Amino acid sequence: SASQSAPTESRENGIFIFTFYASRNTHSPSPSAIISNMILVTGATGFIGRTLVRQLSSIGYPLRALIRPSPRTPRLPKGVPVEVAVVSLADKRGLRAALRDVDTIFHLASAENQGSRGSLLTTDIQGTENLVEAAADAGADRIVYLSHIGAARASGYPAFKAKGIAEEHIRNGKVPYTILRSSLVYGTEDHFTNNLSRLIRSSLGVFPIPAGGRTVVQPVWVEDLVTCMLWSLEKDETLNQVYELGGSEFFTLQQIVETIMEATHRNRYLIPLSPITLRAFTVFLEGVLPNFPISSFWLDYFAVNRTCAIDSMPRYFGLMPARFTYRLDYLLRKPWYERAWNRVTDTFASIRPR
């Protein structure tokens, strides 16, 4: 968990709201940079959410993170002062309290990375419906929702179906919206390249891939995606619009695995397995290994093409996306002594007197 000082605490309508301050590298933006509009971020402790919170804070936005109840300290970025509302998306009354004084909502929360432990129905579908209703009651100005390319109610894949239904709740709600559908997102803390790299590292000479895999994805760097999310707030023409965003290159899963092996200097012999066999194997391992890095939802990402126009990001937001092969340095594993030293310094930073 992130090392943070003792939070200040307030209580609104029966809901606890904490304000956390990082224990190091904390800085306050200049007064001219402070913007009064409160922003609520769901999914703020996730890979994309942490990047978004860090960028929003650097601009000077006051932030509130919606965190589901948990005994663990929320894993928020270091150096970022942020309010934390401990509320479940199933708690309509709690959501209304958490949305007090909020103008904009970035809705990133999803159960898809929790695998069999999560519920797409509770989090993605019903949770989004509850959030939209609470946002309307609170008078919010906009919801920015992060979805997937391929999201549709009619999809045969659970994650895409859930995102499609969630999009319908947002479009049918009373709050103006911007929906950004992304392809696979990669970056330092992602569930995509890091999990693949872990599996490649732990495999013994061979690595399974889906046979006949011709489907392609369009990986997008997390910093580029978050920049587009922020810039969407500055453009009135993005209200009540849906955008599809991807990177500058198309890859099959085999090409991605080969690229990661090259970046991490680990070669494996690739063994094609039928998609049905690979899915059954994944479901079995997911059930018997508590932290197995791949879920059946993850395999859905490569079941259908997840691409958009290659110029979508420059055309809509004037941003040239980063190339996938140029941004994988984070996959190179640091020596054990360097990792141990980082853990020691983080521990001392978290317990030093204030």
XYZ file of C-alpha atoms in Angstrom:
354
model
C 0.000 0.000 0.000
C 1.071 3.590 -0.542
C 2.922 5.209 2.332
C 0.721 7.990 3.637
C 0.385 10.106 6.747
C -2.553 9.852 9.108
C -5.698 10.961 7.302
C -8.012 13.714 8.397
C -11.555 12.483 8.728
C -15.033 13.897 8.272
C -18.463 12.385 8.208
C -21.185 13.364 5.764
C -24.635 11.821 5.913
C -23.261 8.757 7.660
C -20.429 8.285 5.159
C -16.807 8.646 6.215
C -14.638 10.770 3.930
C -10.886 10.729 4.587
C -8.242 13.061 3.215
C -4.885 11.338 2.629
C -1.570 13.092 2.116
C 1.475 11.265 0.789
C 4.423 10.991 3.143
C 6.983 12.219 0.646
C 7.326 14.263 -2.515
C 4.210 16.162 -1.463
C 3.835 19.550 -3.038
C 1.009 22.012 -3.336
C 0.231 23.578 -6.687
C 0.518 27.301 -6.935
C -2.717 29.130 -6.109
C -3.176 30.097 -9.732
C -3.124 26.440 -10.689
C -5.861 25.417 -8.255
C -9.215 24.733 -9.880
C -12.272 24.759 -7.648
C -14.324 22.072 -9.390
C -14.258 18.810 -7.414
C -13.633 15.650 -9.436
C -14.657 12.185 -8.287
C -12.717 9.197 -9.607
C -14.010 5.636 -9.312
C -11.413 2.906 -9.760
C -8.754 5.348 -8.540
C -6.555 2.615 -7.045
C -6.358 0.709 -10.322
C -3.653 0.938 -12.941
C -5.348 3.597 -15.092
C -6.984 5.323 -12.128
C -3.666 5.935 -10.380
C -2.249 7.532 -13.523
C -5.355 9.687 -13.898
C -5.287 10.825 -10.254
C -1.615 11.771 -10.547
C -2.198 13.847 -13.689
C -5.326 15.535 -12.298
C -3.454 16.475 -9.131
C -0.535 17.930 -11.098
C -2.976 20.262 -12.832
C -4.465 21.362 -9.506
C -7.900 19.756 -9.439
C -9.334 18.922 -5.999
C -9.887 15.163 -6.027
C -12.087 12.631 -4.312
C -11.528 8.918 -4.848
C -14.407 6.499 -4.441
C -12.994 3.394 -2.737
C -14.943 0.224 -2.012
C -14.881 -0.854 1.650
C -11.741 -2.876 2.374
C -9.473 -3.512 5.381
C -6.455 -2.500 3.294
C -5.082 1.028 2.953
C -6.085 2.427 -0.460
C -3.228 2.153 -2.926
C -3.179 5.727 -4.144
C -0.262 7.490 -5.868
C 2.430 8.965 -3.636
C 2.668 12.728 -3.532
C -1.044 13.288 -4.169
C -3.441 14.840 -1.636
C -6.832 13.265 -2.245
C -10.078 12.792 -0.373
C -11.219 9.204 -0.081
C -14.909 8.315 0.148
C -15.264 4.725 1.351
C -18.464 3.708 -0.409
C -19.665 0.722 -2.415
C -21.230 1.301 -5.821
C -24.175 -0.701 -4.498
C -24.825 1.905 -1.778
C -27.103 4.514 -3.376
C -27.334 6.661 -0.258
C -23.568 6.572 0.200
C -23.002 7.547 -3.423
C -25.180 10.630 -3.041
C -23.091 11.715 -0.039
C -19.810 11.014 -1.841
C -20.959 13.152 -4.784
C -21.541 16.283 -2.708
C -19.890 19.298 -4.438
C -18.694 17.089 -7.312
C -18.898 18.532 -10.829
C -17.167 15.845 -12.895
C -16.988 12.063 -12.501
C -14.368 9.825 -14.075
C -15.881 6.352 -13.915
C -13.196 3.675 -14.234
C -14.318 1.090 -11.667
C -14.732 -2.426 -13.051
C -14.646 -6.006 -11.791
C -13.003 -7.468 -14.888
C -9.480 -7.557 -13.437
C -10.762 -9.422 -10.363
C -11.497 -12.503 -12.470
C -13.758 -15.048 -10.763
C -13.639 -13.016 -7.527
C -15.422 -10.057 -9.115
C -18.973 -9.497 -10.300
C -19.525 -7.646 -13.562
C -23.234 -7.474 -12.779
C -22.743 -5.807 -9.387
C -19.876 -3.469 -10.262
C -20.044 -2.673 -13.965
C -23.771 -2.850 -14.643
C -25.708 -2.163 -11.439
C -22.900 -0.040 -10.003
C -22.881 2.209 -13.082
C -26.669 2.527 -12.990
C -26.538 3.563 -9.312
C -23.741 6.052 -9.982
C -25.621 7.676 -12.870
C -28.751 8.100 -10.734
C -26.764 9.536 -7.829
C -24.875 11.893 -10.169
C -28.163 13.220 -11.543
C -29.489 13.782 -8.015
C -26.269 15.580 -7.071
C -26.380 17.843 -10.139
C -23.070 16.664 -11.627
C -22.050 18.315 -14.894
C -20.427 15.374 -16.672
C -19.505 11.706 -16.494
C -16.423 10.521 -18.369
C -16.678 6.750 -18.738
C -13.853 4.441 -19.790
C -15.179 1.555 -21.858
C -13.793 -0.980 -24.346
C -13.694 -1.082 -28.110
C -16.230 -3.808 -28.881
C -18.560 -2.961 -25.985
C -22.146 -3.939 -26.863
C -25.156 -5.432 -25.104
C -25.319 -8.082 -27.837
C -21.697 -9.202 -27.324
C -21.130 -12.841 -26.449
C -18.209 -11.936 -24.182
C -19.104 -11.009 -20.575
C -16.739 -8.038 -20.163
C -17.803 -6.421 -23.449
C -21.466 -7.115 -22.751
C -21.220 -5.534 -19.285
C -19.504 -2.451 -20.698
C -22.164 -2.167 -23.399
C -24.996 -2.253 -20.854
C -23.155 0.247 -18.640
C -22.824 2.580 -21.634
C -26.601 2.366 -22.129
C -27.207 3.400 -18.519
C -24.941 6.407 -19.042
C -26.458 7.435 -22.376
C -29.991 7.094 -20.992
C -29.181 9.061 -17.828
C -29.708 12.743 -17.167
C -26.033 13.696 -16.823
C -24.020 14.792 -19.895
C -21.357 12.231 -20.713
C -18.236 11.427 -22.689
C -17.524 7.759 -23.373
C -14.007 6.718 -24.353
C -13.640 3.195 -25.695
C -10.051 2.018 -25.595
C -8.136 -0.912 -26.936
C -5.766 -2.761 -24.593
C -3.969 -0.320 -22.304
C -0.350 -0.850 -21.282
C 2.015 0.878 -18.882
C 4.177 0.446 -15.802
C 1.546 -1.160 -13.545
C -0.755 -2.730 -16.134
C -2.485 -6.128 -15.995
C -1.597 -6.771 -19.617
C 2.132 -6.711 -20.395
C 3.230 -7.256 -16.791
C 1.143 -10.410 -16.394
C 2.324 -11.748 -19.736
C 5.914 -11.027 -18.724
C 5.394 -12.864 -15.408
C 4.007 -15.910 -17.192
C 6.831 -15.904 -19.727
C 9.401 -15.605 -16.939
C 7.890 -18.495 -14.951
C 7.356 -20.796 -17.943
C 9.844 -23.606 -18.548
C 11.065 -23.187 -22.091
C 7.628 -23.154 -23.754
C 4.676 -20.768 -23.774
C 1.112 -21.486 -24.992
C -0.717 -19.165 -27.373
C -4.102 -19.506 -29.129
C -3.845 -21.477 -32.363
C -4.709 -19.674 -35.583
C -4.894 -16.367 -33.762
C -5.508 -13.740 -36.426
C -7.370 -11.255 -34.245
C -5.519 -8.019 -33.628
C -5.462 -5.357 -30.942
C -4.155 -1.813 -30.920
C -2.285 -1.259 -27.613
C -2.509 2.283 -26.252
C -0.075 3.748 -23.719
C -1.772 4.701 -20.461
C -0.327 8.224 -20.400
C -1.746 8.902 -23.870
C -5.175 7.581 -22.884
C -5.293 9.641 -19.683
C -4.203 12.754 -21.586
C -7.173 12.273 -23.921
C -9.467 11.850 -20.907
C -8.244 15.158 -19.488
C -8.437 16.995 -22.781
C -12.017 15.797 -23.250
C -12.953 18.078 -20.335
C -11.694 21.116 -22.246
C -13.712 20.436 -25.378
C -17.435 21.179 -25.338
C -17.867 19.167 -28.520
C -17.016 15.973 -26.621
C -20.252 16.177 -24.601
C -22.615 13.258 -25.278
C -20.139 11.661 -27.668
C -18.487 8.240 -27.899
C -14.856 7.958 -29.045
C -12.773 4.906 -29.889
C -9.075 5.239 -29.131
C -6.115 2.988 -29.856
C -2.398 3.101 -30.439
C -0.504 3.591 -33.675
C 0.113 -0.116 -34.430
C -1.830 -3.387 -34.797
C -0.601 -6.612 -33.155
C -1.738 -10.197 -32.844
C -1.278 -11.873 -29.466
C 1.669 -13.854 -30.853
C 3.366 -10.649 -31.989
C 2.808 -9.102 -28.562
C 4.296 -12.145 -26.805
C 7.298 -12.071 -29.155
C 7.767 -8.339 -28.526
C 7.697 -8.848 -24.752
C 10.153 -11.746 -24.978
C 12.507 -9.539 -26.967
C 12.122 -6.633 -24.508
C 12.800 -8.864 -21.482
C 15.498 -10.987 -23.164
C 13.603 -14.231 -22.491
C 13.026 -16.590 -25.389
C 10.394 -19.323 -25.239
C 9.120 -21.820 -27.770
C 5.506 -20.890 -28.596
C 3.028 -23.790 -28.559
C -0.326 -23.212 -30.300
C -3.363 -24.487 -28.361
C -6.980 -24.383 -29.463
C -8.815 -21.392 -27.912
C -11.209 -23.781 -26.125
C -8.325 -25.736 -24.564
C -6.518 -22.562 -23.542
C -9.674 -21.113 -21.976
C -10.416 -24.317 -20.043
C -6.814 -24.421 -18.826
C -7.021 -20.775 -17.733
C -10.315 -21.260 -15.876
C -8.839 -24.274 -14.061
C -5.667 -22.445 -13.003
C -7.673 -19.369 -12.005
C -9.704 -21.575 -9.671
C -6.789 -23.365 -7.987
C -4.164 -20.589 -7.881
C -5.266 -17.561 -5.833
C -3.163 -14.980 -7.705
C -3.038 -16.467 -11.189
C -2.286 -13.434 -13.407
C -4.580 -14.300 -16.333
C -8.382 -14.516 -16.209
C -10.948 -15.773 -18.690
C -12.009 -12.137 -19.167
C -8.468 -11.388 -20.286
C -8.737 -13.997 -23.039
C -11.863 -12.243 -24.306
C -9.723 -9.255 -25.246
C -8.107 -11.382 -27.971
C -11.253 -13.180 -29.076
C -12.309 -10.413 -31.468
C -10.531 -7.593 -33.248
C -10.283 -4.566 -30.988
C -9.186 -1.827 -33.333
C -10.258 1.591 -34.496
C -9.057 4.083 -37.094
C -5.312 4.422 -36.628
C -5.594 8.228 -36.753
C -8.407 8.439 -34.184
C -6.287 9.923 -31.397
C -4.607 12.597 -33.568
C -7.926 13.414 -35.257
C -10.009 13.808 -32.087
C -7.422 15.088 -29.611
C -4.382 16.188 -31.638
C -2.135 13.618 -29.933
C 0.215 11.210 -31.688
C 0.147 7.915 -29.718
C 3.363 6.328 -28.489
C 4.695 3.224 -30.226
C 4.244 0.009 -28.261
C 7.790 -1.257 -28.758
C 9.302 2.001 -27.453
C 7.578 1.980 -24.042
C 8.376 -1.445 -22.548
C 11.493 -0.631 -20.520
C 9.495 -1.092 -17.301
C 9.342 -4.848 -17.985
C 13.079 -5.255 -17.414
C 13.331 -6.744 -13.940
C 15.605 -4.910 -11.506
C 18.251 -6.919 -9.588
C 17.037 -8.425 -6.298
C 19.226 -6.145 -4.181
C 17.820 -3.029 -5.866
C 14.247 -4.234 -5.282
C 15.083 -5.000 -1.626
C 16.634 -1.548 -1.118
C 13.562 0.147 -2.595
C 11.328 -1.771 -0.191
C 13.509 -0.749 2.777
C 13.512 2.941 1.832
C 9.737 2.888 1.267
C 9.247 1.316 4.707
C 11.405 3.936 6.447
C 9.648 6.723 4.571
C 6.286 5.479 5.823
C 7.300 5.329 9.525
C 9.544 8.363 9.856
C 8.345 10.923 12.456
C 6.415 13.949 11.258
